[in-house]
Short mmCIF file of C-alpha atoms and ligand atoms in Angstrom, two decimals:
data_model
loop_
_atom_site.label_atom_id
_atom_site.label_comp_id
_atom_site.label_asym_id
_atom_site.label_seq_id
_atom_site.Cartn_x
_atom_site.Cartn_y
_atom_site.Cartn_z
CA UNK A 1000 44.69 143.36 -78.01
CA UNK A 1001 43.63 145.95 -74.93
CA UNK A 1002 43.47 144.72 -71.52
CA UNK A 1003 43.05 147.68 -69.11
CA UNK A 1004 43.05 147.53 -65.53
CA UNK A 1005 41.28 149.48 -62.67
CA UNK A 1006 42.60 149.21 -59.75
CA UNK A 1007 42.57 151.00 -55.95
CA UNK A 1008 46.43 150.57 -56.01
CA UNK A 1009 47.89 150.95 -59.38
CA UNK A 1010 51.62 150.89 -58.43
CA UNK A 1011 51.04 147.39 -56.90
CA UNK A 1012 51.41 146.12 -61.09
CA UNK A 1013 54.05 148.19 -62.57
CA UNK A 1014 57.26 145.75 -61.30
CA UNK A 1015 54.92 143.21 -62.53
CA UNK A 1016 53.75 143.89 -65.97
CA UNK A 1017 57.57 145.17 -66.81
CA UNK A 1018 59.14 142.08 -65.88
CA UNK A 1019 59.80 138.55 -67.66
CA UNK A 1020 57.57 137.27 -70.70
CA UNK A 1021 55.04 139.99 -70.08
CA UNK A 1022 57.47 143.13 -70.63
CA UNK A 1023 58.39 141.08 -73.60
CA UNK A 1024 54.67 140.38 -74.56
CA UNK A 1025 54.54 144.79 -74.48
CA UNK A 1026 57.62 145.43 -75.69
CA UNK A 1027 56.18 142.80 -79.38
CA UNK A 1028 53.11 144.59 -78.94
CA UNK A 1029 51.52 141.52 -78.86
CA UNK A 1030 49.24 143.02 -75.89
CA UNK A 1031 48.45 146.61 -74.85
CA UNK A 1032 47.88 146.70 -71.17
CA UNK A 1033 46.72 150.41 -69.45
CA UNK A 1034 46.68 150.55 -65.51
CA UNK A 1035 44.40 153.15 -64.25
CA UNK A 1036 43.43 153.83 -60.81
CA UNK A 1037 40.18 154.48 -59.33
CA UNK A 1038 41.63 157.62 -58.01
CA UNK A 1039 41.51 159.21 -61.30
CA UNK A 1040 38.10 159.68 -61.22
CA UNK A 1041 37.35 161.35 -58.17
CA UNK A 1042 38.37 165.14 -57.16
CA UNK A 1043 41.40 165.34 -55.40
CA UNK A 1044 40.78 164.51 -51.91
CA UNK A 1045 36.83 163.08 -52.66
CA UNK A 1046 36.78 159.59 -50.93
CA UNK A 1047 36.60 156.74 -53.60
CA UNK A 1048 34.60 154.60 -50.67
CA UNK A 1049 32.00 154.77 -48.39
CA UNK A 1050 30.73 152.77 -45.62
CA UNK A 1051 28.23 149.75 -46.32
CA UNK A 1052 24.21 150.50 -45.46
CA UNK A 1053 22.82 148.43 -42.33
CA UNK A 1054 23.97 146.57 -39.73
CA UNK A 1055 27.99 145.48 -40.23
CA UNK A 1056 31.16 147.15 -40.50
CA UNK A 1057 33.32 147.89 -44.13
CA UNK A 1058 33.55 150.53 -47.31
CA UNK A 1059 32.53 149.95 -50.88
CA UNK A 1060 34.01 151.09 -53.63
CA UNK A 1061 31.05 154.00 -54.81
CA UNK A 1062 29.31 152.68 -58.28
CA UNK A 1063 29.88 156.05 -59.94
CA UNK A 1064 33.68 156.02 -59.15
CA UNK A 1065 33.83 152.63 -60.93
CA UNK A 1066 31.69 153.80 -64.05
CA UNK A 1067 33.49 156.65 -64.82
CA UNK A 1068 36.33 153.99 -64.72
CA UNK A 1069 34.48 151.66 -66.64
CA UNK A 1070 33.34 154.53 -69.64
CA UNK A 1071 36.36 156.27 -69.73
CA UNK A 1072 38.60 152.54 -71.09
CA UNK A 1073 36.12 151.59 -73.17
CA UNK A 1074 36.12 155.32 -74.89
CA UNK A 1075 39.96 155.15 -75.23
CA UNK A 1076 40.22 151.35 -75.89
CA UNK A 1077 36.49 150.19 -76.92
CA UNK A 1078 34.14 147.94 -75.96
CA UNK A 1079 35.33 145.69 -73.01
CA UNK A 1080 34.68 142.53 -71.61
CA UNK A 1081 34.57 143.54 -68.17
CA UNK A 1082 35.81 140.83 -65.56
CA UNK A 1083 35.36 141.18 -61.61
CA UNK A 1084 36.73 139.41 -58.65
CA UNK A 1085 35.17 138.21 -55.88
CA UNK A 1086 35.36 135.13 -53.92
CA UNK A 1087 31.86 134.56 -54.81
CA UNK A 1088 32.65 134.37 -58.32
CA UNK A 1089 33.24 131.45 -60.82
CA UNK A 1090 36.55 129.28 -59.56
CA UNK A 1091 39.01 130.07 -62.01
CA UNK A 1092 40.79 126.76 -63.35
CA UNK A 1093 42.44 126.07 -66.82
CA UNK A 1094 39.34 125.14 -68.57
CA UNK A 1095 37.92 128.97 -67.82
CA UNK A 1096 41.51 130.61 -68.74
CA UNK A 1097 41.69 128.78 -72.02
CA UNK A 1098 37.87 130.68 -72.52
CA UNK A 1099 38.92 133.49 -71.32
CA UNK A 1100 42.05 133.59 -73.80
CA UNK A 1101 39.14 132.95 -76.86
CA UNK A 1102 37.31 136.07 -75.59
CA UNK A 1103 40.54 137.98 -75.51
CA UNK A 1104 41.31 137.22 -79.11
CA UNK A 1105 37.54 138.15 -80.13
CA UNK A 1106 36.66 141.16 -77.72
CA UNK A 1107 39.98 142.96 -78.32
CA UNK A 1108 39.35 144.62 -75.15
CA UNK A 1109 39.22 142.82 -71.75
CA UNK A 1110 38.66 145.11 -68.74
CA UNK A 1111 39.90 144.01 -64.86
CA UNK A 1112 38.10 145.43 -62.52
CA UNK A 1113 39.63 144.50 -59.30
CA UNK A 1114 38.40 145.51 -55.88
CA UNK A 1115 39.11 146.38 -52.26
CA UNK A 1116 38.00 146.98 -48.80
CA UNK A 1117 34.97 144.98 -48.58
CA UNK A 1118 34.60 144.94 -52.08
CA UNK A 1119 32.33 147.11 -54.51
CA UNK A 1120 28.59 148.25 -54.50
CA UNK A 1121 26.60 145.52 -55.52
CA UNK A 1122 24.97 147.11 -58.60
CA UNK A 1123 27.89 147.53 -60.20
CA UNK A 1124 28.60 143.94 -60.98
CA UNK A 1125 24.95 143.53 -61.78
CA UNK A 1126 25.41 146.49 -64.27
CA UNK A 1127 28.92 145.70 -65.77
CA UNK A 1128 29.75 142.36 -65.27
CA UNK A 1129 30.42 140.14 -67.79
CA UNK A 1130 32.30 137.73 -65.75
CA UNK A 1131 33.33 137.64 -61.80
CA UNK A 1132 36.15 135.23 -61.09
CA UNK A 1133 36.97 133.69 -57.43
CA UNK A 1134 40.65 132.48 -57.32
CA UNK A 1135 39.90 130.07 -54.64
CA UNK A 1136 37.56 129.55 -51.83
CA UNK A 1137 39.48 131.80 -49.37
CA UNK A 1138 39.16 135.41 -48.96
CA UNK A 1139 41.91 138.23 -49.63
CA UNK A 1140 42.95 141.63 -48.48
CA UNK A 1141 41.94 142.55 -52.32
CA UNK A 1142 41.60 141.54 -56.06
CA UNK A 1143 44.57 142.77 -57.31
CA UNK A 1144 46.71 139.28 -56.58
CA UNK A 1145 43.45 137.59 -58.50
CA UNK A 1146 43.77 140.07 -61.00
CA UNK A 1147 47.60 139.35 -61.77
CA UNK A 1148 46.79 135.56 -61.65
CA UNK A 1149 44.36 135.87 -64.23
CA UNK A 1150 46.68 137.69 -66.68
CA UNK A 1151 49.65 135.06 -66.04
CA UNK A 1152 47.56 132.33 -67.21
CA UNK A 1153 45.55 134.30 -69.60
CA UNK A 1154 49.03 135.72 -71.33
CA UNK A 1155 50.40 131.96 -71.70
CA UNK A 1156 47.70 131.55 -74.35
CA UNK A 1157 48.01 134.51 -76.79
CA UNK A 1158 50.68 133.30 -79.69
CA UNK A 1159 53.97 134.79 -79.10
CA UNK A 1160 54.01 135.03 -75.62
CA UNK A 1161 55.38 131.75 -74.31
CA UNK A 1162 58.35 130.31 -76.11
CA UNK A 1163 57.20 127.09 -77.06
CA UNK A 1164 53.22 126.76 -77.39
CA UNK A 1165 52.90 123.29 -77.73
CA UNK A 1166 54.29 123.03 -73.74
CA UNK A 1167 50.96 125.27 -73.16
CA UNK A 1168 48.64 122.53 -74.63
CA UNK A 1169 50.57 119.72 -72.67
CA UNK A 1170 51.50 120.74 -69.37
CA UNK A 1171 48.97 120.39 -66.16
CA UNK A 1172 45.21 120.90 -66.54
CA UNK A 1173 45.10 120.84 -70.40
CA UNK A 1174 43.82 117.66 -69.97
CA UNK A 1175 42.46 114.92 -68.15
CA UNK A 1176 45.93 114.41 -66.50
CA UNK A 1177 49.26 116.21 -65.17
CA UNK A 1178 52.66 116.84 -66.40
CA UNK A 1179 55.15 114.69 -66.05
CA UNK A 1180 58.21 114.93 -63.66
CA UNK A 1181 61.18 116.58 -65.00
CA UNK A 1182 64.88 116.39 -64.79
CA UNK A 1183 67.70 118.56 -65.83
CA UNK A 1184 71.65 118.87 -64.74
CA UNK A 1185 73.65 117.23 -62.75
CA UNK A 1186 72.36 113.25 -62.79
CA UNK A 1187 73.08 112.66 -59.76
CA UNK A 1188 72.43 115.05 -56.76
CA UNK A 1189 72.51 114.65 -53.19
CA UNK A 1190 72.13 110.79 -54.10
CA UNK A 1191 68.80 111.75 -56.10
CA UNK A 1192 69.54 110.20 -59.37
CA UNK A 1193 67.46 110.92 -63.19
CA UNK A 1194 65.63 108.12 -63.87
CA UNK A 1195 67.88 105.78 -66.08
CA UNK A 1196 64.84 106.11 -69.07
CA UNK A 1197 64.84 109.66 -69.43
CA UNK A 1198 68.61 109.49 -70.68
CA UNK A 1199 68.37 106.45 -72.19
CA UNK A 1200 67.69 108.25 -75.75
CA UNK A 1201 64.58 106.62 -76.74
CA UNK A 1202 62.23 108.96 -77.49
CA UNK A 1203 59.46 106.52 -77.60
CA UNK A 1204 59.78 104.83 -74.04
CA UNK A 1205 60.65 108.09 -72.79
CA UNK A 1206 57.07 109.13 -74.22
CA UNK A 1207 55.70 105.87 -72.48
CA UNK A 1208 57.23 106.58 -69.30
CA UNK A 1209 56.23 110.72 -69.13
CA UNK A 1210 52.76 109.30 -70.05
CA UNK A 1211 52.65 106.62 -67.02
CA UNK A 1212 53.94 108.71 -64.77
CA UNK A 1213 51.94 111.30 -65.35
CA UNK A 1214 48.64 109.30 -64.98
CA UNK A 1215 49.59 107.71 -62.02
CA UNK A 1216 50.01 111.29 -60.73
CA UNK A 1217 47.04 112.49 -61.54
CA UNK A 1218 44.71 109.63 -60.45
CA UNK A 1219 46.36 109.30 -57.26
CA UNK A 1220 46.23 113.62 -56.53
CA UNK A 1221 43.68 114.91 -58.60
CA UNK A 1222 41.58 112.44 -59.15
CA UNK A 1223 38.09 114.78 -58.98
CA UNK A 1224 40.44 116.51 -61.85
CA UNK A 1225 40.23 113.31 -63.88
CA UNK A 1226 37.26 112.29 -63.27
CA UNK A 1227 35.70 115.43 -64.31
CA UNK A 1228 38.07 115.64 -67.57
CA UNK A 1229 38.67 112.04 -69.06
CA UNK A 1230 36.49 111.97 -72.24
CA UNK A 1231 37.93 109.05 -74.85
CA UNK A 1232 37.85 105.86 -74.17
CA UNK A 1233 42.16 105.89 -73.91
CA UNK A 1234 42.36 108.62 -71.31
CA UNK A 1235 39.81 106.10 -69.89
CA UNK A 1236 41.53 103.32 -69.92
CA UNK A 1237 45.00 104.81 -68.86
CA UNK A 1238 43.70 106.41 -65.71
CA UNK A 1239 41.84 102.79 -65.00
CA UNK A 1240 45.19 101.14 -64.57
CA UNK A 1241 46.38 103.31 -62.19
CA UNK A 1242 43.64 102.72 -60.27
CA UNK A 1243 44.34 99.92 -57.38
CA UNK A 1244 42.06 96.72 -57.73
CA UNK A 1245 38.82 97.14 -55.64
CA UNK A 1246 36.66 94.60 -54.63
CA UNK A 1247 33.26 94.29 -52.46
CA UNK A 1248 32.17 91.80 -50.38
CA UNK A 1249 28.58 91.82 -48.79
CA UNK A 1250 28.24 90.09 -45.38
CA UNK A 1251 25.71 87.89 -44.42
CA UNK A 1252 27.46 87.33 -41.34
CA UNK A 1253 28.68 89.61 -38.35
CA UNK A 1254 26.01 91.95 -38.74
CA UNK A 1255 23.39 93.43 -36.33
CA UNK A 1256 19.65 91.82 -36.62
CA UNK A 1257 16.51 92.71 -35.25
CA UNK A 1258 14.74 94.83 -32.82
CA UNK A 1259 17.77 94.69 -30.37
CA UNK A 1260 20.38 94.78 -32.67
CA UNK A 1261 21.95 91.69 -31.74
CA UNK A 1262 25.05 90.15 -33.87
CA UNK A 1263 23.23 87.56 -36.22
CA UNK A 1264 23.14 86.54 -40.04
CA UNK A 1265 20.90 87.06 -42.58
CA UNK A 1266 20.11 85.78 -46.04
CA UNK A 1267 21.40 86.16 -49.49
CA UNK A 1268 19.06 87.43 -51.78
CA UNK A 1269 19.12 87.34 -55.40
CA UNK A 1270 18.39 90.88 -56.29
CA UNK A 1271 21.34 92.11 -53.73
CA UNK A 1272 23.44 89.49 -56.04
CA UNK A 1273 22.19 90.61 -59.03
CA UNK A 1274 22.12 94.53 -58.61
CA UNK A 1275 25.41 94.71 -56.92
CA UNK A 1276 26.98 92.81 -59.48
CA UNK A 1277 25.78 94.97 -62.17
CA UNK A 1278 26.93 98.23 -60.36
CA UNK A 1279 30.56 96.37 -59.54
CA UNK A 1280 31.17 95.72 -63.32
CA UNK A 1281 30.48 99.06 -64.02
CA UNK A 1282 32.61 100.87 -61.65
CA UNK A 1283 35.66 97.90 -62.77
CA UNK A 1284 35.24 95.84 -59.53
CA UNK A 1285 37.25 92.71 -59.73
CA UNK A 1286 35.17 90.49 -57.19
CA UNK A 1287 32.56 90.71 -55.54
CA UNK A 1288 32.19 87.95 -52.04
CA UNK A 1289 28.76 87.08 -50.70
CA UNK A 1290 30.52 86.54 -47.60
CA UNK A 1291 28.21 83.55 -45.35
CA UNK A 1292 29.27 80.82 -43.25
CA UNK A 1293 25.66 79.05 -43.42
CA UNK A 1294 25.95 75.60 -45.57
CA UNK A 1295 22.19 76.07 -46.84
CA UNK A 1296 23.03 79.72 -47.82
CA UNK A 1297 26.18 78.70 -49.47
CA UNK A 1298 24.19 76.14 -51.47
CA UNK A 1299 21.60 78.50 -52.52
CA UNK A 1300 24.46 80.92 -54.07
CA UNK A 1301 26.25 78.07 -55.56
CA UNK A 1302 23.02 76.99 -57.36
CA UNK A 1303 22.65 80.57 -58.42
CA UNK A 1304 26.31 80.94 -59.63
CA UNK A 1305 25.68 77.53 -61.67
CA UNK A 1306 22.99 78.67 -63.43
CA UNK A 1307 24.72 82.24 -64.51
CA UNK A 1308 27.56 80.60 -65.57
CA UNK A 1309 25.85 77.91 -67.75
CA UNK A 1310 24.55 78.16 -71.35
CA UNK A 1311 21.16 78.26 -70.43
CA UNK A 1312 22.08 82.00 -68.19
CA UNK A 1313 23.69 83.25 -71.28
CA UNK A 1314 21.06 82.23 -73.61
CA UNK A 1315 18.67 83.81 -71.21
CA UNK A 1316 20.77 87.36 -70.66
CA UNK A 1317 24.13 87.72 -71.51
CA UNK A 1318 25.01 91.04 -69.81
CA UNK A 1319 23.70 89.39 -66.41
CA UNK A 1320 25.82 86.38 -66.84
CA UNK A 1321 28.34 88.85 -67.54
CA UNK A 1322 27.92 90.79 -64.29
CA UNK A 1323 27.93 87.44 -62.31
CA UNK A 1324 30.97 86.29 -63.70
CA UNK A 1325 33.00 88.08 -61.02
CA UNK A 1326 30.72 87.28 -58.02
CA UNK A 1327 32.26 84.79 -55.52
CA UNK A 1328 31.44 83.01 -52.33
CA UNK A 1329 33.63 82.80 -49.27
CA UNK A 1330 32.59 81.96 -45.20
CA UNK A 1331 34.27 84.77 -43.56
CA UNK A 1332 35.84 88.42 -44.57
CA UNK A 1333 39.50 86.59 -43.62
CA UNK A 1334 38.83 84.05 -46.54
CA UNK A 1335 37.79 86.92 -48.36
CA UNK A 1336 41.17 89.28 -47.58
CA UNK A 1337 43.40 85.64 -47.89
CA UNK A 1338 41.94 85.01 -51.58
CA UNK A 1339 42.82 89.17 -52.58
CA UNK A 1340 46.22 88.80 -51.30
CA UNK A 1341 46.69 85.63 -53.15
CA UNK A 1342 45.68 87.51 -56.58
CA UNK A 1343 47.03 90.42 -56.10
CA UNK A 1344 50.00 89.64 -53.89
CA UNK A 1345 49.31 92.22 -51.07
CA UNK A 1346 46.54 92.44 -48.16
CA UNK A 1347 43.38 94.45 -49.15
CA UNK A 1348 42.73 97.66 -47.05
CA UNK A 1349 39.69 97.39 -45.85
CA UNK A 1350 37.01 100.00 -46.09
CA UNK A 1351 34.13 99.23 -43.92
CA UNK A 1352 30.67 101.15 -44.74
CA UNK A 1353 27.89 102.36 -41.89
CA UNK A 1354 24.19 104.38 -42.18
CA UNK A 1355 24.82 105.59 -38.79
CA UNK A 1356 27.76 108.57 -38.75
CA UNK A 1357 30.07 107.94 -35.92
CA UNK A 1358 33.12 110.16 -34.49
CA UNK A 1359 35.70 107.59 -35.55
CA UNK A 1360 39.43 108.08 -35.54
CA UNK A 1361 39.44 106.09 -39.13
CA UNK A 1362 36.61 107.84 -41.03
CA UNK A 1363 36.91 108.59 -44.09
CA UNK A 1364 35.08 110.83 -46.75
CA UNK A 1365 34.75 110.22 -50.17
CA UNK A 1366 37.28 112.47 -51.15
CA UNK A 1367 40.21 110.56 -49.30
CA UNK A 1368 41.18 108.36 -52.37
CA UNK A 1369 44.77 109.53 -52.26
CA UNK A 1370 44.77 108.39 -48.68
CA UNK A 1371 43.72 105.37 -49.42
CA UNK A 1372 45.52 104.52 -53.00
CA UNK A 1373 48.54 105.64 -52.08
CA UNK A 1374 48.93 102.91 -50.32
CA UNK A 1375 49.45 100.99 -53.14
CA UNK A 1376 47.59 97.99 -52.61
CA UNK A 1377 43.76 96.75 -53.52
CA UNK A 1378 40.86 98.21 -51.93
CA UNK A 1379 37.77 96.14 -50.10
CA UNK A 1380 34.54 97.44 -49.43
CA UNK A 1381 32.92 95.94 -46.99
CA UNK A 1382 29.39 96.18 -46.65
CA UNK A 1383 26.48 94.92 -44.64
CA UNK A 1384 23.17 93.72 -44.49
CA UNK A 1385 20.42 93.74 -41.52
CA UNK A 1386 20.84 96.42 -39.41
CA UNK A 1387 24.76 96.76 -40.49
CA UNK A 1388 28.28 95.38 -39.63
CA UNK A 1389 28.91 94.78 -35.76
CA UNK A 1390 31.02 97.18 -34.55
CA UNK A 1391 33.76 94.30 -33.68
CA UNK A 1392 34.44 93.87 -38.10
CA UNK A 1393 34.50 97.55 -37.95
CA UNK A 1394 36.82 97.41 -35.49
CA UNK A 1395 38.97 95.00 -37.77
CA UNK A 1396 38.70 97.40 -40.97
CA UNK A 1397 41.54 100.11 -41.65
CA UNK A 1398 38.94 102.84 -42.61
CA UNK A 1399 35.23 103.62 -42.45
CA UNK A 1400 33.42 105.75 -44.96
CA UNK A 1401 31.32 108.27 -44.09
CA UNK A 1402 27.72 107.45 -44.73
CA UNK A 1403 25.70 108.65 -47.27
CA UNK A 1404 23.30 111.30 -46.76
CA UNK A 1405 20.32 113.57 -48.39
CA UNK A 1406 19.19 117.03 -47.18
CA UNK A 1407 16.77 114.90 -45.09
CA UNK A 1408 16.95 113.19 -42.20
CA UNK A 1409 15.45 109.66 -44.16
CA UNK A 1410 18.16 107.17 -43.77
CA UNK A 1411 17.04 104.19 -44.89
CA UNK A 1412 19.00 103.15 -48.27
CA UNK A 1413 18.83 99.34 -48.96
CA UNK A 1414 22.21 97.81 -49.36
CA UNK A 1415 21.80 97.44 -53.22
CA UNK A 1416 21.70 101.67 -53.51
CA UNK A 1417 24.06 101.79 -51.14
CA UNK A 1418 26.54 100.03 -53.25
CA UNK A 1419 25.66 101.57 -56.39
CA UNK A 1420 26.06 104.87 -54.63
CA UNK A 1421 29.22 104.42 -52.72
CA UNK A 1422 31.15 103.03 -55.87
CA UNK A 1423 29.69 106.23 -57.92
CA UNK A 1424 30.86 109.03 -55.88
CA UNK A 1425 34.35 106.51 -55.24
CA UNK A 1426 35.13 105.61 -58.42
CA UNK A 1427 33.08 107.28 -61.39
CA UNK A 1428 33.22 109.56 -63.87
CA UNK A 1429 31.16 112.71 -63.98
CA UNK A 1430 32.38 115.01 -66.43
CA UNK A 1431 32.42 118.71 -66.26
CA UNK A 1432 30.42 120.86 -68.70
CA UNK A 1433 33.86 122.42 -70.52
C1 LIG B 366 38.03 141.45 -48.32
S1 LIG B 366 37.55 140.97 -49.90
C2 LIG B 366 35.80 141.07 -49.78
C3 LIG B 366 35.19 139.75 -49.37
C4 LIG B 366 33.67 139.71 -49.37
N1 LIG B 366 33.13 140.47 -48.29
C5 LIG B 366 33.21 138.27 -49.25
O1 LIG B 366 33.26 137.72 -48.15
O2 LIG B 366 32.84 137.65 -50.28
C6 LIG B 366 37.93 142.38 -50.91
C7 LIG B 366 38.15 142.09 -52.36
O3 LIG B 366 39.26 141.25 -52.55
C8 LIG B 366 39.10 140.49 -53.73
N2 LIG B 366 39.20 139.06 -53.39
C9 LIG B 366 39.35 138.55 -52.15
N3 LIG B 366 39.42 137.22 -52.17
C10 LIG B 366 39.31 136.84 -53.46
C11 LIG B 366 39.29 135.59 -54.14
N4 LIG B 366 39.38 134.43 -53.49
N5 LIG B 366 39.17 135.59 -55.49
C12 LIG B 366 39.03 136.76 -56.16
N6 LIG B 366 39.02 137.95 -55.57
C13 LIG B 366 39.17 138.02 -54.25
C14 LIG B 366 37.76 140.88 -54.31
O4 LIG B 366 37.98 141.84 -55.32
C15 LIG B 366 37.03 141.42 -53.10
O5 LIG B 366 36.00 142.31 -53.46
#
């Protein structure tokens, strides 16, 4: 197995690739890795750069520097699968190494090609690339750190290298989920004690435990890692309950109306009931609270709720009456917030919604679910109808999300998308092409 590498500073790998599991890796010929440099193939003293056309400042690397590179491995060493780095390129996570390793095993030859200065000429990627690969969405001095980050994960695959392979398919990223926190000697250190379980000998809680522990790790840190990852219905269902509780409640109450905006109430309505209720069962939402303290609105949801819950709503659709199930009625967000804590033994944080994006120390953006689950305790949207929640139950909320916009300046969602919308890009899955 070749894997040759170009690169403007050669000497920058050799403590590197003769050090650890790699210099074992060479030493079992289990890989054959060539460094070259760039220099080779220009004349002593011929520049290997040259400055950029138009307007801006910065050298390339020259193309024909790089394909005599480029010709010359894959006449010693064969065809190549040439690789790139740019920041440009395609993010390089666990799911692409584990590819990568596959290629390596069928290619026999895997060619790095990383760059310098401002980078390379353009055409030569075109020309030779089979792959470019970003290590992250910040920019280095050059792609020779990229380039040794790609062969430390890479290496971990090929049989032989690693000690045990099994730890390869189980630790971080393999999955949907994280490894598990690990203990060695002594028990107890600076007052830090091993958890009693891992000691305790049985393999099988121990197994529990890991498992747990790593779940709850991974929903509460990486849960856009999960989400994108979780395929069976198990992996489902273990990330789900780590997940706090969440719960919606829709007011009908404290909300602007009307031309002026005023603080007013509005009506319940039974498509908001229905379609919300659908999307909260299928994002797991335990309740959802029409929230109005009107006596002739409460008795048109109660005649609603009577209805779905009877025989004659099941006969007539099941999977509504299902979604309904959950949905609840309560005169003001505090009933709302008293009933949580009463289920679920702790106060709700409360996430209050808005069309309009406002500079507000408590915003929040749909990627702050670690913020807000690591809290440990159940989670309330709160949403509004009319013209939106006064500013006063904003107030009164520990967080408002950010709003939910297009490429457009149309922003005019009714409540019902909203929902649906708001609990996707919070809690659902959207798997990653793998
Ligand atoms: C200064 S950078 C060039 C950055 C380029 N002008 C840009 O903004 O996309 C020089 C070289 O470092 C390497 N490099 C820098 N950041 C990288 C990253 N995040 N991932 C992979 N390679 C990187 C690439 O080989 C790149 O051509």
């Amino acid at each position: 197995m070749n894997i040759s590498i170009v690169s403007v500073f050669k000497e920058l790998y050799e403590p590197f690739l003769s050090t650890s599991l790699i210099k074992r890796a060479r030493e079992k010929q289990l890989i054959d890795l060539h460094l070259d440099s760039f220099f080779s193939y220009v004349k002593p003293k011929e520049r290997i750069d040259a400055p950029t056309f138009g307007p801006g400042a910065g050298m390339l690397i020259k193309p024909k520097v790089v394909q005599r590179a480029i010709e010359a491995n894959q006449k010693a060493y064969g065809p190549s699968f040439n690789i790139f780095f740019s920041p440009q390129g395609r993010l390089l996570d666990q799911t692409l190494l584990k590819q990568l390793a596959t290629t390596l095993q069928e290619k026999k030859h895997i060619m790095l090609l990383p760059s310098r200065y401002e980078g390379m000429d353009a055409r030569v990627e075109e020309k030779y690339a089979d792959m470019t690969i970003s290590i992250g969405n910040y920019v280095l001095m050059g792609g020779d750190i990229p380039a040794m980050i790609l062969l430390e994960g890479l290496l971990r695959y090929i049989p032989g290298v690693v000690g045990k392979e099994d730890s390869v398919e189980q630790d971080s990223f393999s999955g949907p989920f994280v490894d598990y926190p690990a203990y060695t000697e002594p028990v107890d250190w600076q007052g830090l004690k091993v958890p009693d379980i891992v000691r305790s000998g049985n393999h099988k809680a121990i197994d529990q435990w890991r498992k747990e522990q790593a779940v709850s790790t991974s929903v509460l840190h990486h849960f856009n890692w999960v989400r994108e990852h979780v395929t069976t219905p198990e992996d489902k269902q273990l990330a789900a309950r780590q997940i706090p509780s969440h719960y919606v409640a829709l007011c009908h109450a404290d909300v602007l109306i009307g031309r002026e905006k005023q603080p007013g109430t509005t009506s319940v309505t039974s498509l908001d009931i229905h379609d919300i209720a659908r999307s909260c069962k299928t994002y797991g939402v335990k309740n959802y609270w029409l929230v109005t303290p009107l006596e002739d609105q409460q008795k048109i949801v109660k005649r609603f709720l009577h209805f779905w819950a009877s025989d004659v709503g099941s006969s007539y659709n099941v999977h509504r009456q299902q979604a309904i199930a959950p949905v609840a009625l309560a005169d003001s967000i505090d009933q709302v917030k008293k009933q949580i804590k009463k289920q679920e033994g702790s106060e709700p944080i409360l996430v209050a919604t808005s069309a309009r994006r406002v500079d507000h120390p408590k915003a929040i953006t749909f990627f702050d679910q670690d913020k807000v689950w690591q809290e440990g305790r159940p989670v309330l949207f709160v949403l509004g109808t009319g013209k939106g929640l006064t500013p006063e139950l904003i107030e009164r909320c520990d967080y408002l999300l950010d709003p939910i916009e297009g490429f457009t300046s149309f922003n005019h969602l009714s409540v019902r998308s909203a929902a649906a919308i708001i609990l996707d890009r919070w809690l659902g899955i959207h798997p990653k092409k793998i």
